[in-house]
Coordinates of C-alpha atoms in Angstrom, one line a residue:
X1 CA 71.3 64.2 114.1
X2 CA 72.9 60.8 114.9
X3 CA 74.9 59.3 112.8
X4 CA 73.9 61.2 109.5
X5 CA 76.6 63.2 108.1
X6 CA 78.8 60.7 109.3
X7 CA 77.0 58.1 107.0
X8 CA 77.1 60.2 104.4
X9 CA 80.6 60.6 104.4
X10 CA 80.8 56.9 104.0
X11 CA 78.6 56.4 101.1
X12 CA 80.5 59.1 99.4
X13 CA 83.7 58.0 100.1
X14 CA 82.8 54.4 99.3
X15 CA 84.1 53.6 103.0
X16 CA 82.8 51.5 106.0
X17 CA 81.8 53.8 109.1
X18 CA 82.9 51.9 112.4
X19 CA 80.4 54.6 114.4
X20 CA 83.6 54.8 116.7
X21 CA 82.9 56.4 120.1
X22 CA 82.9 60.5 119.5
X23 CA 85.9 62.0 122.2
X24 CA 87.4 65.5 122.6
X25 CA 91.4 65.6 121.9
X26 CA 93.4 67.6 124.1
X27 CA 95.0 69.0 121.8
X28 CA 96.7 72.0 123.9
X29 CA 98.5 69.8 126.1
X30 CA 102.9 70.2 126.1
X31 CA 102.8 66.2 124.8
X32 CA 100.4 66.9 121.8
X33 CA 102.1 70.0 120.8
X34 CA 105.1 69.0 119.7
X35 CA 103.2 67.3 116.5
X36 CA 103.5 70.1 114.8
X37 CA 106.2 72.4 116.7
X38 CA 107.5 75.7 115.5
X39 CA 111.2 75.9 117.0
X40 CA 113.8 74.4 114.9
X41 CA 117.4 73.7 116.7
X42 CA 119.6 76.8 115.6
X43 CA 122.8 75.0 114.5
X44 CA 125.0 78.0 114.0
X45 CA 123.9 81.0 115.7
X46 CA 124.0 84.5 114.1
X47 CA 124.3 87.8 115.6
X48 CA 121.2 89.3 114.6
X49 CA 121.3 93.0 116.1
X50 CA 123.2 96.1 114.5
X51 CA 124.4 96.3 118.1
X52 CA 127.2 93.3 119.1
X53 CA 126.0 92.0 122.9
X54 CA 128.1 90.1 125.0
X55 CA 125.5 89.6 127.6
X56 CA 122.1 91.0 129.1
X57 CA 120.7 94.0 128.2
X58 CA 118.9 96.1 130.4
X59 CA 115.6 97.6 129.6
X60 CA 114.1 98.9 133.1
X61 CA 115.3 102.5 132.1
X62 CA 113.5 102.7 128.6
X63 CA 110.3 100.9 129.6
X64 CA 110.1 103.9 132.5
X65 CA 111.0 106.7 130.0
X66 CA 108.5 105.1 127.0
X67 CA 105.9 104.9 130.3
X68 CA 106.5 108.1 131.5
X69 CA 105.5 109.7 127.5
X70 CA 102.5 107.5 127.9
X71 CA 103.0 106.7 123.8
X72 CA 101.5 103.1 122.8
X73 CA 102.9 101.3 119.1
X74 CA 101.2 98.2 120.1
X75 CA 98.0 98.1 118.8
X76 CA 96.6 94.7 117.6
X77 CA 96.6 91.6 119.0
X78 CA 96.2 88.5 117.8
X79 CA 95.4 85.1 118.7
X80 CA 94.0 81.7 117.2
X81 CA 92.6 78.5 118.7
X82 CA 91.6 75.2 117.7
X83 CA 89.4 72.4 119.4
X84 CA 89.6 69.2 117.8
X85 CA 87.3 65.8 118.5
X86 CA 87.6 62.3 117.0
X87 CA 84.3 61.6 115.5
X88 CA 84.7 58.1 113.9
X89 CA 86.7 55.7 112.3
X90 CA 86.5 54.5 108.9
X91 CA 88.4 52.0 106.9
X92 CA 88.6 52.1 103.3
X93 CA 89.8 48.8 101.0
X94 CA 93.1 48.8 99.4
X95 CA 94.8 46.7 96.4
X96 CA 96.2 44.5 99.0
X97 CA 92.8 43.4 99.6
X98 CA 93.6 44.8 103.1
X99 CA 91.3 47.1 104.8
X100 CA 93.1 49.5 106.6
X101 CA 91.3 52.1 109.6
X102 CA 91.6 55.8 109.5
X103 CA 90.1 58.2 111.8
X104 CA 87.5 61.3 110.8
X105 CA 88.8 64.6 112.8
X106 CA 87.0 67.7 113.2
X107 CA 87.7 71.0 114.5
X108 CA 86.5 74.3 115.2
X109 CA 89.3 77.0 114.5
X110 CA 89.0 80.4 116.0
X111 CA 90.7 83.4 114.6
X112 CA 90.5 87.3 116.2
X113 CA 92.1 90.3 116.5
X114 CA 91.7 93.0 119.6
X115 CA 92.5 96.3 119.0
X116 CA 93.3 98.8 121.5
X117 CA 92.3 103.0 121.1
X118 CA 92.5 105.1 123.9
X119 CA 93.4 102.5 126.2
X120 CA 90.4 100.4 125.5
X121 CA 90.1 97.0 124.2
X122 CA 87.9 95.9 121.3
X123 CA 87.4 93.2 119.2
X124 CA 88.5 94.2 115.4
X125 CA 87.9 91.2 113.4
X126 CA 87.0 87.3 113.9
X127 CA 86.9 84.5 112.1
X128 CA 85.4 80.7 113.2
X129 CA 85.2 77.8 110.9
X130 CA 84.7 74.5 111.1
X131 CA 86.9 71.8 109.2
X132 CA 86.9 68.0 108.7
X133 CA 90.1 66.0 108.6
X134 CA 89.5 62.9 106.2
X135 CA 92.6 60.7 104.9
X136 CA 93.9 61.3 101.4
X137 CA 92.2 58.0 100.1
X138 CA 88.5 58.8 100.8
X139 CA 88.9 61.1 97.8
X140 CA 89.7 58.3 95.9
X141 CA 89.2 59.2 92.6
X142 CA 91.9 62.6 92.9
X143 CA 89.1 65.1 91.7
X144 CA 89.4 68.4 92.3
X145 CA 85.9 69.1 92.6
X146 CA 85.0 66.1 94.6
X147 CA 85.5 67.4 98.4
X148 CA 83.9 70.9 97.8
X149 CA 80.5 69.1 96.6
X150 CA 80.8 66.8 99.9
X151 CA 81.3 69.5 102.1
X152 CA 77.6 70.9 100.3
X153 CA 76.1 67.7 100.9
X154 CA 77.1 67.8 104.2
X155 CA 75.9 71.3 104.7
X156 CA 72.5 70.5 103.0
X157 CA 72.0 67.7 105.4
X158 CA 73.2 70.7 109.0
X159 CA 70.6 72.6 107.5
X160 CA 67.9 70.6 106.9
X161 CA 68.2 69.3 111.1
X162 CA 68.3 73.1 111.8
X163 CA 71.5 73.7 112.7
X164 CA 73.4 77.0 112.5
X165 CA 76.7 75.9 112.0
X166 CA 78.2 75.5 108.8
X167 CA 80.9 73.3 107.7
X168 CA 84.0 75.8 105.7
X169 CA 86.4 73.0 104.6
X170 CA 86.9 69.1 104.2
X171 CA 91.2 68.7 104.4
X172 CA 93.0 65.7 103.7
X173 CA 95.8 64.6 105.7
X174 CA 98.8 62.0 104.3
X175 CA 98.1 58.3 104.8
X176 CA 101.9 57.3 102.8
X177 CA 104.5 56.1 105.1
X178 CA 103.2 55.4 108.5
X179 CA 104.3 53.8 111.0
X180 CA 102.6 53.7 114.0
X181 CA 99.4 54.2 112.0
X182 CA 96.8 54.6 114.5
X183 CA 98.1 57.4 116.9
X184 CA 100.0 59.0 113.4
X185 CA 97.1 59.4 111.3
X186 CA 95.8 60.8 114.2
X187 CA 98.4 62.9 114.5
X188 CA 98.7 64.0 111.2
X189 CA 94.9 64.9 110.9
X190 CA 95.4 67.0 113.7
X191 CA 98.9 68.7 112.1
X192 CA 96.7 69.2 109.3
X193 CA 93.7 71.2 111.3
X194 CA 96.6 72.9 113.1
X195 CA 98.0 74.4 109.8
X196 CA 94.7 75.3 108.8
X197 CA 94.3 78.1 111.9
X198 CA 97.9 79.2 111.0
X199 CA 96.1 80.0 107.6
X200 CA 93.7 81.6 108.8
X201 CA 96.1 84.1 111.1
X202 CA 97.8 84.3 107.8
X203 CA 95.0 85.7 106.4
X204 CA 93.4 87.8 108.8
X205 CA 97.8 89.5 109.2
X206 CA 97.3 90.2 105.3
X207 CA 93.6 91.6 105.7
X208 CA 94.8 94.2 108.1
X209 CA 97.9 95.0 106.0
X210 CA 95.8 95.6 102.8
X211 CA 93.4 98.0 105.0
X212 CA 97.3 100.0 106.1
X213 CA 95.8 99.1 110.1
X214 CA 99.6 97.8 110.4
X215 CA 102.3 100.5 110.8
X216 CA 105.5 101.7 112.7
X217 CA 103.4 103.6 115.3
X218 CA 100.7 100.5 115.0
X219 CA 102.2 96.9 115.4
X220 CA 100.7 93.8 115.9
X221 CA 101.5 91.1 118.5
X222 CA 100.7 88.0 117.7
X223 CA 100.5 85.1 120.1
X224 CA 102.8 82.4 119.7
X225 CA 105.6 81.6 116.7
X226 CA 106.1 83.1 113.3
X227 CA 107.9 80.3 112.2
X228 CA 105.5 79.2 109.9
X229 CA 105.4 76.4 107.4
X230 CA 104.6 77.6 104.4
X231 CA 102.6 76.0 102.2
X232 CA 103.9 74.7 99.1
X233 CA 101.5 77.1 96.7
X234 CA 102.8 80.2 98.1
X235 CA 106.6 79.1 98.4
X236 CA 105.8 78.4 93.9
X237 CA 104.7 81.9 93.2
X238 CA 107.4 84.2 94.0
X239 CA 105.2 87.1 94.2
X240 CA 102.8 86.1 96.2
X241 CA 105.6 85.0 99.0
X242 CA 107.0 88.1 98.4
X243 CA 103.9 89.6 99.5
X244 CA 103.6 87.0 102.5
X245 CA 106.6 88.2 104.1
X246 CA 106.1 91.7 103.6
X247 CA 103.2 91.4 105.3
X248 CA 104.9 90.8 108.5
X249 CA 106.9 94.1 108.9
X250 CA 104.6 95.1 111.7
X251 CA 104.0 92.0 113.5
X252 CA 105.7 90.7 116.3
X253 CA 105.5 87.3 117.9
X254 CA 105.5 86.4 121.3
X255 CA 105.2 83.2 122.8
X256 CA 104.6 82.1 126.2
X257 CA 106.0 78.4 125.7
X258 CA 109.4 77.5 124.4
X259 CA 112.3 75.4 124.4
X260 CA 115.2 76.7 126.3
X261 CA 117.9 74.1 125.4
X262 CA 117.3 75.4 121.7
X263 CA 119.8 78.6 122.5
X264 CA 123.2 77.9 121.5
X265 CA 126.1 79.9 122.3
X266 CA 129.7 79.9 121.0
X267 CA 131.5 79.8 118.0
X268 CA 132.9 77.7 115.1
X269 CA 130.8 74.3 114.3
X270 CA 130.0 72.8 117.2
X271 CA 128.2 75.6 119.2
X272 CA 126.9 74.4 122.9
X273 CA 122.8 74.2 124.1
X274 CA 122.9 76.6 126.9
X275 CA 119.3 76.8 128.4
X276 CA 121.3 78.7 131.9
X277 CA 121.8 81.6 129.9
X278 CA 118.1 82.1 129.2
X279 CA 117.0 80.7 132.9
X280 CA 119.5 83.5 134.8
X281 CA 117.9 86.1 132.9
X282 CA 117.8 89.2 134.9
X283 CA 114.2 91.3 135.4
X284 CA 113.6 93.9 132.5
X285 CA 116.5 92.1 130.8
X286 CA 116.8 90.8 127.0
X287 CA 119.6 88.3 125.5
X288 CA 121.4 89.4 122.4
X289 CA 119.8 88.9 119.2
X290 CA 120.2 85.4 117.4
X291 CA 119.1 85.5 113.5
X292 CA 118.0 81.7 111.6
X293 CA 117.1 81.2 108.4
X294 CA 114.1 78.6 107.3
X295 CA 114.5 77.7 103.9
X296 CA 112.0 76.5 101.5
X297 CA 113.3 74.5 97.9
X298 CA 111.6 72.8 95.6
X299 CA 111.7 72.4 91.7
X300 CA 110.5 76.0 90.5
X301 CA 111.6 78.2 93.3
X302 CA 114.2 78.6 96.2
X303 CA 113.4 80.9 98.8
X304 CA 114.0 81.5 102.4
X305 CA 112.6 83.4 105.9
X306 CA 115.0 85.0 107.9
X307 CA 113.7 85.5 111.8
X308 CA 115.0 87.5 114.5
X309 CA 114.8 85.9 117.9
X310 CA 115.4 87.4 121.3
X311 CA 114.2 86.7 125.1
X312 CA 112.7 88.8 127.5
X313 CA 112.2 88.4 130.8
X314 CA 108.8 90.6 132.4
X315 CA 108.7 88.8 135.3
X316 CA 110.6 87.0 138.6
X317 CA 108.5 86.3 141.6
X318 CA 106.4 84.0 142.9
X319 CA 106.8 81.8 139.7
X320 CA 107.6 78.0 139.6
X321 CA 109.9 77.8 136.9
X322 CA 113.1 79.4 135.8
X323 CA 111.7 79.8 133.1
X324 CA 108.7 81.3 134.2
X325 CA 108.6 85.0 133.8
X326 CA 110.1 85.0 130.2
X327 CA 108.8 85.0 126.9
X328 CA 110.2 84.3 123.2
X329 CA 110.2 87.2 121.0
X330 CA 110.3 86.8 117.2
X331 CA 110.5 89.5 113.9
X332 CA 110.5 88.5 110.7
X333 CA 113.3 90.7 108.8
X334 CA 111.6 91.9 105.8
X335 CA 113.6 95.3 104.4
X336 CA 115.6 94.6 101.9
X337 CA 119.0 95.9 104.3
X338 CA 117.7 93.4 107.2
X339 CA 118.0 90.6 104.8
X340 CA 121.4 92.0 102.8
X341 CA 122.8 92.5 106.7
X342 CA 120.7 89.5 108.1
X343 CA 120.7 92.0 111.4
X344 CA 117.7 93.7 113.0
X345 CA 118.2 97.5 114.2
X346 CA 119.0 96.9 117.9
X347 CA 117.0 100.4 118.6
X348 CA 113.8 98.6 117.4
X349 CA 114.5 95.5 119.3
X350 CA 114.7 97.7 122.5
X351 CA 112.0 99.8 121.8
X352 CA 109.7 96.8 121.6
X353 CA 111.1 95.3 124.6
X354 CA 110.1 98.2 126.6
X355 CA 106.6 98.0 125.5
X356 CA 106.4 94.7 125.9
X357 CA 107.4 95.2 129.7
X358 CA 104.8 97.5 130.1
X359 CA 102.4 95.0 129.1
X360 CA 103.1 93.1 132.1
X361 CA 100.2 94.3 134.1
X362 CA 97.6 93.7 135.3
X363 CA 98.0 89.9 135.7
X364 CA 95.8 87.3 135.0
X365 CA 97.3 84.9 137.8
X366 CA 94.3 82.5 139.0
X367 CA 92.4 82.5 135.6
X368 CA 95.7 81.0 133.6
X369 CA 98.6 78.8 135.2
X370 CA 100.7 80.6 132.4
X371 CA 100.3 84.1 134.0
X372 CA 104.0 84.5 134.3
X373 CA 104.3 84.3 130.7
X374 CA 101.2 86.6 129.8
X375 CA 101.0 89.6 128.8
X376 CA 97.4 91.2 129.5
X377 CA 95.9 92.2 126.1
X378 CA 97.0 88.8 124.6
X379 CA 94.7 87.0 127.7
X380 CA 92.2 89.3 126.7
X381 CA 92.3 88.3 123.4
X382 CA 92.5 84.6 123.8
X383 CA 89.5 85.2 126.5
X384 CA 87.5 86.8 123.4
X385 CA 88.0 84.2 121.2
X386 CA 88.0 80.9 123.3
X387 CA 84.9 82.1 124.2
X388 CA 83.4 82.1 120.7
X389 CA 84.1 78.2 120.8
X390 CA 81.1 76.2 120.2
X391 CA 80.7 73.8 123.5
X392 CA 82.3 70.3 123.2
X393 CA 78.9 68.6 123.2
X394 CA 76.9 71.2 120.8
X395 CA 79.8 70.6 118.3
X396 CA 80.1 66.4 119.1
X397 CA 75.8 66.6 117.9
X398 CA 76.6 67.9 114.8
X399 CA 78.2 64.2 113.4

């Protein structure tokens, strides 16, 4: 369809349409995914486990004994995925009589959830959209109703060249305060996309809670971080926070990437970055439980998430890294004693651990450089939904 809904954009806008050269971002790479990273530096370190530590603890022994009663708690799994493509540039005028270049991002964002019964594997629930990232000032005039009735025009114009796809949201991303303005517009369009799929796994965690799908004999493991930014509307309505974090009593996360040098040890103020500790890691082996708090203030409410944080090492040969072999795993605390004690029961942390372990196999080495790091029904799942992705150029022929 050419250049038509990207016209369109600019005549509703009231901006100029460079018809900029359409590219794919590699947005998955280590360099672009620090934009928006999920790991703040814990400055104090807590003991977060009823249990005090002073070192490793082994798991082998458990893991065998919670294989050997061939019981399963992990049930879903869950995973989300975004693909995003610079589509144009437009420049829009300002007061300064200065016209100033901005470019149009779009994504696809991919959502699902695998559930396993009976040792099977099927696909519980998915969710794709499509979303345009525009700069604050194409919606010029501040009206609320403004971007839904250019997403319809837009729509009208996919269906009337016959396309099947269907465009969910237009975002806006921050144009104040830049610096570097061409790669951190960019940037922040993307950031902006990003925190759009962590929405929608948001939302897909509270759709299986309101069904009861999520239980102590039926967690969820969700790929990647928990440490969410929450948006300001929730963190303003203490309820519905409330509910938010609730929500996460059964969900575990687990991610394959991480920053070692974030792990502190020692005590007092001036605690040391110790990345050996997590790198010498036996097999079957977990580090003591650290606990940080994320803190949210603002004028009408002041709230907080407290996370439990422990690594686990499934792995040790034939690997390139150190740190290959280990993954990050995160709990929310959520009852109202995990919060008072700002501990997690270190029974439930080993418990998980063991399953997790037994997730190990089979491998997915030669299909993903991150095998180490896997565990199999979370490579299933990101198989099942990468493979909903619209192809690069199907998606780049939609603008």
């Amino acid at each position: 369809m050419a250049r038509d809904v990207l016209d369109l954009i600019a005549s509703e806008t009231y901006g100029k349409s460079y018809k900029a050269h359409k590219l794919e971002l590699e947005l998955e790479t280590d360099s672009i995914s620090r934009i928006d990273s999920r790991e703040p530096s814990v400055d104090n370190p807590k003991q977060g486990e009823t249990v005090k530590h002073k070192g490793y603890v082994p798991l082998k022994d458990l893991s065998v004994m919670v294989a050997q009663n061939n019981s399963q708690i992990l049930t879903y799994f869950l995973d989300g995925s975004r693909h995003v493509y610079k589509i144009d540039d437009i420049a829009y005028q300002h007061s300064t009589s200065q016209k100033i270049v901005y470019p149009i991002v779009a994504g696809q964002v991919t959502v699902g959830c695998c559930r396993r019964f009976q040792k099977k594997m099927t696909s519980e629930k998915f969710l794709g959209e499509i979303v345009l990232a525009l700069p604050d000032t194409a919606n010029a005039s501040d009206s609320n109703g403004f971007l839904p009735a250019l997403k319809d025009k837009i729509n009208d114009r996919l269906q009337k060249k016959k396309f099947k796809a269907e465009l969910s949201k237009i975002l806006l991303y921050s144009t104040s305060n830049a610096k570097d303005k061409e790669q951190e517009f960019e940037n922040r369009a993307i950031a902006a996309i990003q925190d759009y799929m962590y929405q929608t796994e948001q939302l897909m965690v509270a759709n299986l809670v309101s069904q009861g799908k999520l239980s102590q004999d039926n967690y969820l493991i969700k790929d990647g971080s928990l440490e969410y930014r929450v948006l300001p509307a929730l963190i303003n309505d203490n309820k519905k926070f409330l509910t938010f974090k609730g929500n996460y009593g059964y969900v575990v996360g687990l991610s394959k990437k991480f920053n070692p040098s974030l792990w502190k040890t020692g005590v007092g103020s001036n605690p040391k970055s110790n990345p050996a500790f997590i790198a010498e890691l036996p097999l079957y082996h977990r580090t003591p439980v650290i606990c940080f708090e994320n803190r949210f203030e603002n004028e009408n409410y002041h709230g907080s998430i407290k996370i439990a944080v422990w690594y686990l090492r499934i792995r040790s040969k034939h690997t390139d890294s150190p740190f290959d072999g280990v993954v990050k795993v995160e709990k929310m605390l959520v009852t109202q004693k995990e919060l008072d004690d700002e501990k997690i029961d270190s029974d439930l942390v080993d418990l998980l651990s063991a399953y997790i372990i037994n997730e190990r196999n089979p491998v997915c080495y030669g299909s993903d450089n991150r095998w180490a790091n896997h565990i199999y029904p979370i490579f299933l799942t990101e198989s099942f939904v990468k493979s909903r992705c619209i192809s690069a150029e199907t998606f780049l022929n939609l603008f």
